[in-house]
XYZ file of C-alpha atoms in Angstrom:
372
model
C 0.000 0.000 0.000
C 1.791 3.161 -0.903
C 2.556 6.177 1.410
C 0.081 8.720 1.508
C 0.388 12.316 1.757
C -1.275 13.500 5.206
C -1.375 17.271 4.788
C -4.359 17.851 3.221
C -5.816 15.331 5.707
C -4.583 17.112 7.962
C -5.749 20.685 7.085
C -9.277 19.519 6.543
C -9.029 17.843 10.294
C -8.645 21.631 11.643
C -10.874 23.216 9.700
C -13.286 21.060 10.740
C -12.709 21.415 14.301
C -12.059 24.995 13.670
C -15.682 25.065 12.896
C -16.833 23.331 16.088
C -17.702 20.105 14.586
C -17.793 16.444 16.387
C -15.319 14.630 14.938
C -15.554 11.788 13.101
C -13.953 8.702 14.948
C -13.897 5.824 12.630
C -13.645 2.152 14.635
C -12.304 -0.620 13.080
C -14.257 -4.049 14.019
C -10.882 -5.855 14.367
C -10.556 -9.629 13.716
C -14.062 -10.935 12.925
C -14.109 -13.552 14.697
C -13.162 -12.109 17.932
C -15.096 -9.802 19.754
C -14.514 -6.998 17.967
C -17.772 -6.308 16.056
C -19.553 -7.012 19.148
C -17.653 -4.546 21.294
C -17.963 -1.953 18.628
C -22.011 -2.321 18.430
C -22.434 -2.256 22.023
C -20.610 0.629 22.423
C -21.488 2.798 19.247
C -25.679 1.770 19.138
C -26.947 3.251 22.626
C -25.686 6.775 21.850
C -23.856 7.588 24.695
C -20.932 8.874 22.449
C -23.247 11.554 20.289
C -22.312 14.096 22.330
C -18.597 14.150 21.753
C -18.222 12.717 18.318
C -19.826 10.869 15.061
C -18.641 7.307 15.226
C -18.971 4.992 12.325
C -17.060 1.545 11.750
C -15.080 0.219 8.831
C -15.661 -3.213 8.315
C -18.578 -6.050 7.021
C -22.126 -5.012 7.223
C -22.747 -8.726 7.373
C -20.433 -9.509 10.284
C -21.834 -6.042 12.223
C -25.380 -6.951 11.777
C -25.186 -10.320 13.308
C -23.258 -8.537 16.310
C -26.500 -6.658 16.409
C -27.927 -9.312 17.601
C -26.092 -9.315 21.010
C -27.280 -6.307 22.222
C -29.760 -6.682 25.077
C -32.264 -4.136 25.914
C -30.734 -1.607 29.053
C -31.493 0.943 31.244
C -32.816 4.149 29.872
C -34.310 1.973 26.672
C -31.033 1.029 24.631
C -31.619 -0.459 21.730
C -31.818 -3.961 22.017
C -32.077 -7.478 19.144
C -33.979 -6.213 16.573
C -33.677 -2.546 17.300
C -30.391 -1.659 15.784
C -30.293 -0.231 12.739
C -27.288 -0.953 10.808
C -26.670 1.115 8.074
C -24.424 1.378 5.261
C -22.521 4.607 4.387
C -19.811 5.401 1.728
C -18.464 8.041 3.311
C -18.977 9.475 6.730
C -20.586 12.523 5.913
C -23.608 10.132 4.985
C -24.112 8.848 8.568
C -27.324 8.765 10.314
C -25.644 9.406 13.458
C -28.656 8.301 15.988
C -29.294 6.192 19.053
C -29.949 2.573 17.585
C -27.902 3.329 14.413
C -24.402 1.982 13.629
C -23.196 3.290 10.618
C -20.988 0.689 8.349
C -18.137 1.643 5.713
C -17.565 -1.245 3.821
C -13.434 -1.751 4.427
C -13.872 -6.281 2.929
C -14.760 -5.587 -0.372
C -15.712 -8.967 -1.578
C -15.471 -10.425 1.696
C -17.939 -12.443 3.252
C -21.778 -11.970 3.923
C -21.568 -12.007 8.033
C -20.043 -14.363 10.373
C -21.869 -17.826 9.307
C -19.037 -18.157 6.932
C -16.399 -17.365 9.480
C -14.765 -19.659 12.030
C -16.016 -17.787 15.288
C -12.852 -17.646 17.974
C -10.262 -19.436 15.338
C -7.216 -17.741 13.393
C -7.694 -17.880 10.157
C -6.536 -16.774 7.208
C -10.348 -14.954 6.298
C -10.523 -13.465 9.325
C -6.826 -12.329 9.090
C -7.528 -10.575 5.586
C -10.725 -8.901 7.483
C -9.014 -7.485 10.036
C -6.392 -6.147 7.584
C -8.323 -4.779 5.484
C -10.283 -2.793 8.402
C -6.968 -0.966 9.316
C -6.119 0.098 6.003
C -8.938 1.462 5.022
C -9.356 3.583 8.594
C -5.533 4.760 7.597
C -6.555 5.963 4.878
C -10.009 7.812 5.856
C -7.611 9.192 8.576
C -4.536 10.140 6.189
C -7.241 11.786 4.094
C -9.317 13.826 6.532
C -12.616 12.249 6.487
C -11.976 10.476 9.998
C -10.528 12.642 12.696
C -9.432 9.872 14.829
C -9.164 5.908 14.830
C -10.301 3.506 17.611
C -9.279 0.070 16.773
C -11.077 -3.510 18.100
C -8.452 -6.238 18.899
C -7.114 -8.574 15.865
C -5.189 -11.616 15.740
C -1.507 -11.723 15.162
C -1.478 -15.054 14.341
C -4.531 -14.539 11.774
C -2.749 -11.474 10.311
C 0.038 -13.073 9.916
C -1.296 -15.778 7.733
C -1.943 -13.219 5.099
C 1.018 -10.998 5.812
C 4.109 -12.586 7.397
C 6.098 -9.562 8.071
C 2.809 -7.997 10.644
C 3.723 -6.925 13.973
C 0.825 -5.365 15.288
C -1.425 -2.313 15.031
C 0.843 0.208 16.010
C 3.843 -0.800 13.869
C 1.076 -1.060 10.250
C -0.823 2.352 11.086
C 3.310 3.536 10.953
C 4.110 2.249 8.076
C 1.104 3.088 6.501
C 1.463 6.842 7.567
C 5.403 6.614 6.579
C 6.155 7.570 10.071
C 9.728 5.806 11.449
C 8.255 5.596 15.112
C 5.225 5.369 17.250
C 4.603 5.189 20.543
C 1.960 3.832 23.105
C 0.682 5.446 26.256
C -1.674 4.087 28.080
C -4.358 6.171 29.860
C -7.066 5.617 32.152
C -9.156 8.348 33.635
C -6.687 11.139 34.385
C -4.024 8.814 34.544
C -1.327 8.413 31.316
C 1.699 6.030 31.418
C 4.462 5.647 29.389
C 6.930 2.357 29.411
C 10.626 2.405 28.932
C 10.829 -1.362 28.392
C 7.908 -3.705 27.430
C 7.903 -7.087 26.455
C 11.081 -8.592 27.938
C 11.665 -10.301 30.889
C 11.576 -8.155 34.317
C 16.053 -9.232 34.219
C 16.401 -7.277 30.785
C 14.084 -4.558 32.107
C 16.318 -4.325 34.729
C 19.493 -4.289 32.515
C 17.516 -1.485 30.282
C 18.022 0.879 33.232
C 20.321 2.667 31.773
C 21.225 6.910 32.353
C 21.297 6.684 28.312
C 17.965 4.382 27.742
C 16.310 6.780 30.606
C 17.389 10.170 28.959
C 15.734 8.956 25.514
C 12.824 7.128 27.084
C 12.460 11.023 29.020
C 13.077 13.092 25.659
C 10.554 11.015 23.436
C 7.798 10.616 25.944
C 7.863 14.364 27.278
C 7.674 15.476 23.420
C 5.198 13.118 22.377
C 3.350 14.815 25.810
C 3.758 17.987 24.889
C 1.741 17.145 21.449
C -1.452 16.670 23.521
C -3.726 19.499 23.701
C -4.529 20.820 26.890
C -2.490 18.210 28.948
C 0.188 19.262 31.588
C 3.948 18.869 29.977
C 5.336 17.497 33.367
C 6.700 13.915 33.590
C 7.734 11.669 36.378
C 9.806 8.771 35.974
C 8.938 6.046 38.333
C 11.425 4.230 40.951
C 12.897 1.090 40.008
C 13.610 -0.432 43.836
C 11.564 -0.333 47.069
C 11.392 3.470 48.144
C 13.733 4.439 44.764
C 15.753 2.316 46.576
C 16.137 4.613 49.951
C 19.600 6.136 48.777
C 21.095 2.835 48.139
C 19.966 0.620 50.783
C 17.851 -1.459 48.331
C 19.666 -1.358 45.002
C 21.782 1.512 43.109
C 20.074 2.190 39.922
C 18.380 5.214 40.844
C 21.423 6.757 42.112
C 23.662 5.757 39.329
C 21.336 5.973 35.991
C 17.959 7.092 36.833
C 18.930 10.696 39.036
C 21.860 11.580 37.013
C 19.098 11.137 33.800
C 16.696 13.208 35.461
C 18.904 15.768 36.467
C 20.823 16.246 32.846
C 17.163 16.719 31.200
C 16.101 19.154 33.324
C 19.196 20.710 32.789
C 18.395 20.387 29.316
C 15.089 22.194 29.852
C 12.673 19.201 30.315
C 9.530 19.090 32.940
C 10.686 15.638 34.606
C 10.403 14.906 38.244
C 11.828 11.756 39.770
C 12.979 9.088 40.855
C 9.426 9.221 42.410
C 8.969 5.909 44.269
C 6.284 3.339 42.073
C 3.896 2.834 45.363
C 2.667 6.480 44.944
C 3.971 7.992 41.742
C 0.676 6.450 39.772
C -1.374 7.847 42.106
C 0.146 11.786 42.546
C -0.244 11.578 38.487
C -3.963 10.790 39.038
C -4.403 13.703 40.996
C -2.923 15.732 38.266
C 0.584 16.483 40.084
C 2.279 15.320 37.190
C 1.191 15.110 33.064
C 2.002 11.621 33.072
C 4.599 8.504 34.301
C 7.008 6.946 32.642
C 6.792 3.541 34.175
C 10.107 1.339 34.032
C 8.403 -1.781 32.645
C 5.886 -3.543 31.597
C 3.864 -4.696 34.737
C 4.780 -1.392 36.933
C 2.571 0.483 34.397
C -0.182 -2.229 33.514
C -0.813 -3.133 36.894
C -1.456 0.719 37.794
C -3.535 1.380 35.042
C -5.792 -1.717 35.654
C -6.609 -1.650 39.191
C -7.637 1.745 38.617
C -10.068 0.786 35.945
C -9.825 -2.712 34.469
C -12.685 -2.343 31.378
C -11.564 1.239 30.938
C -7.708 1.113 30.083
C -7.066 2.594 26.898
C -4.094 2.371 24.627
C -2.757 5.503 22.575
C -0.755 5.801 19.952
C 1.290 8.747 19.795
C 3.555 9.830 16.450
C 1.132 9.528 13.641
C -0.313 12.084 11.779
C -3.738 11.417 13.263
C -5.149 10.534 16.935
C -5.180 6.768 17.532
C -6.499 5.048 20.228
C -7.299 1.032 20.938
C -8.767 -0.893 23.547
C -6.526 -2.600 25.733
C -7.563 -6.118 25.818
C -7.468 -9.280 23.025
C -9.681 -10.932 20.422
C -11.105 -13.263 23.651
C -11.756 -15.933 21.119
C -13.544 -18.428 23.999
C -16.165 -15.660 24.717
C -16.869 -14.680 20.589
C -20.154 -14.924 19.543
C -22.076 -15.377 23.171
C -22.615 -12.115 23.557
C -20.929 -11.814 26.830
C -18.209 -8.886 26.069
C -17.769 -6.034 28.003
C -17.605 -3.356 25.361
C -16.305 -0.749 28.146
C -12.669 -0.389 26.840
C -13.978 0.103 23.360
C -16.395 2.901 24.547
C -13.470 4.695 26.619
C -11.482 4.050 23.539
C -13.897 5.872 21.292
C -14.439 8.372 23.667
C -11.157 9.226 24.613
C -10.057 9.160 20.679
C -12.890 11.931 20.233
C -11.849 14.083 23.162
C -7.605 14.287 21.502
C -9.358 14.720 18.521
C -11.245 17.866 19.290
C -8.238 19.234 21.896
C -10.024 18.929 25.039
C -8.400 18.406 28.213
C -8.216 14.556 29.250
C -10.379 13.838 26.388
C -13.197 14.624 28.680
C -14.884 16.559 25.858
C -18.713 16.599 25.803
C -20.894 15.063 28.487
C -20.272 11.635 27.521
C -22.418 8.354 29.262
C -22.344 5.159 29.168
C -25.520 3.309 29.370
C-alpha cells in the first residue's frame, strides 16, 4: 500500500474542528471472529458517544449486523435485538448518526456476507484478511481527513500473519502506513497516562535497560510526544525502580547511578521531569494531576497501575502519527466470541477518549459523555 500524503488530511481535520464540529472517529471491528464487532455495536448503538463525536465503523455489514444481535435491551431503553439499525454509508458525511444506528463503511470488499461463513474464535486466514483490510482502510479515511481519529477492536496476530508474514501489530502497520519511522503507546485511564521504557522482555532485561542513556531517551521522546497533547500538563515523572527508589542505596543503586543523574541532565536540558518518584505512589500523585504523566520502568509497573484503577476502561494511545489513535486494551477473547458476553467498556473509553484528543479537550473529557 503506498505512502500517503497526510497534509491535506490534515488541514481539513482543523478546519473542521475549527468550525466546532464532532469529529468523526472511525472504529475498526478488528478480527471478525473475535469480539470486535460485538464490542464496537455495544458501544457505538446506545448513543452515549453523540455528544462528543460521530462514530462509524469500517468493516462487514454482514459480520456487524449479526453482532447486532447481542445487544440486550438496558437501562434508559437502549436499543436492544432487533432494534439496531445498521446502516451502510460510503463516506462518513452520509451517517445517520442516531441512538440505535451503527453506521458501516464497507473496508472487505468482496469479503464475506456475516459471520456464518467465518470460524467464530479461530485464526484464520479470512478473518486475518478482514481485520487487515479494516486498518487500512481507517488509515486511509484518517490520512485523508474524512476520519478525525481511529479507535481500533483487537485482531489476531497469528490470523494477520497468515496473510502478511512480516505484521507486527497495530501500532507498527498504522506507521508504516502513515510513513512515520516511530510510534509510541501510552496508556491512559481516567486522568491517569503512562508511558513504558521497556515492554515485552523479561523483568532481568528490564532491569538491565536501566540505563542513564535508555532513561534520557525514554524522558526526551515521551515528554515530546506529551507535549503534542492538547490541553495536557507537559510534566513527567519517571517512576522508581527499587523499594522506596531504593532509599539512597539501601535497596539497590540504579536510581542513584542511571535514573537521578538522567533526570537531572534533562532538566538541565530544559525538560519538565520529576523523579525518581517511588512506584507505590507515583501512579497515584499523576492521578491527581501532580504530574502530566509517568514513565513507568516496565511492563507490569505500568499495567498493573492502570488496571486496578479501571480494568474495562484502560485505553491504549498511539502517539507519532499524523492522526489521533487510540485502541482498547484487551485481546480478540476468542472463547467468549459470539455469546454475547463482552464487556464493550474499553472500546467505549477508547472511542471516547479518541474523540476528546481529537477535538483538543483536556483529558479527552470533551462533551458530556455516558455510558448506558
Amino acid at each position: 500500500m503506498p505512502i500517503l500524503n497526510d497534509y491535506d488530511g490534515m488541514r481539513a481535520r482543523a478546519e473542521r474542528m475549527a468550525m466546532g464540529g464532532r469529529p468523526y472517529v472511525c472504529v475498526t471491528m478488528g478480527d471478525p471472529a473475535g469480539i470486535g464487532p460485538e464490542i464496537a455495536v455495544k458501544a457505538i448503538a446506545p448513543g452515549g458517544l453523540l455528544g462528543c463525536c460521530m462514530p462509524f465503523v469500517v468493516g462487514d455489514c454482514g459480520v456487524i449486523r449479526e453482532a447486532a444481535g447481542f445487544m440486550a435491551d438496558g437501562p434508559g431503553g437502549a436499543p436492544g435485538p432487533g432494534r439496531v439499525t445498521v446502516r451502510a454509508i460510503r463516506d462518513p458525511a452520509d451517517g445517520d448518526y442516531a441512538a440505535g444506528v451503527v453506521n458501516v463503511m464497507e473496508a472487505c470488499r468482496g469479503g464475506r456476507p456475516g459471520t456464518g461463513r467465518l470460524r467464530m474464535g479461530e485464526a484464520t486466514a479470512e478473518a486475518g484478511a478482514m481485520g487487515l483490510a479494516c486498518i487500512r482502510e481507517a488509515a486511509g479515511l484518517a490520512l485523508s481527513g474524512k476520519a478525525d481519529a481511529v479507535a481500533t477492536a483487537p485482531v489476531n496476530k497469528r490470523a494477520m500473519r497468515l496473510v502478511d508474514g512480516r505484521f507486527i501489530g497495530h501500532t507498527e502497520e498504522l506507521a508504516r502506513i502513515a510513513g512515520v519511522p516511530d510510534a509510541r503507546t501510552m496508556f491512559q485511564v481516567g486522568p491517569l497516562r503512562i508511558f513504558f521504557l521497556t515492554r515485552h522482555v523479561s523483568l532481568r532485561e528490564a532491569c538491565g535497560a536501566v540505563t542513564k542513556a535508555n532513561v534520557m531517551k525514554g524522558i526526551e521522546d515521551c515528554s515530546e510526544a506529551l507535549a503534542g497533547l492538547a490541553g495536557v500538563s507537559p510534566s513527567l515523572a519517571v517512576a522508581g525502580l527499587n523499594p522506596h527508589s531504593g532509599d539512597g542505596g539501601l535497596f539497590g543503586v540504579e536510581e542513584l547511578r542511571e535514573i537521578e543523574p538522567a533526570v537531572s541532565e534533562m532538566r538541565r536540558r530544559g525538560y519538565d521531569v520529576h523523579g525518581p518518584v517511588p512506584a507505590d505512589s507515583v501512579f497515584h500523585l499523576a492521578e491527581v494531576g501532580r504530574y502530566g504523566a509517568v514513565l513507568a520502568l516496565y511492563h507490569d509497573q505500568g499495567h498493573i497501575a492502570a488496571k486496578a484503577l479501571g480494568f474495562s476502561r484502560t485505553v491504549s494511545v498511539t502517539l507519532g502519527l499524523p492522526f489521533v489513535r487510540t485502541s482498547v486494551d484487551h485481546g480478540t477473547a476468542y472463547d467468549i466470541a459470539g455469546k454475547g458476553m463482552a464487556d464493550e467498556g474499553s472500546m467505549f473509553e477508547a472511542i471516547k477518549v479518541a474523540a476528546g484528543y481529537a477535538s483538543g479537550a483536556k483529558g479527552a473529557a470533551g462533551r458530556a459523555v455516558t455510558r448506558r
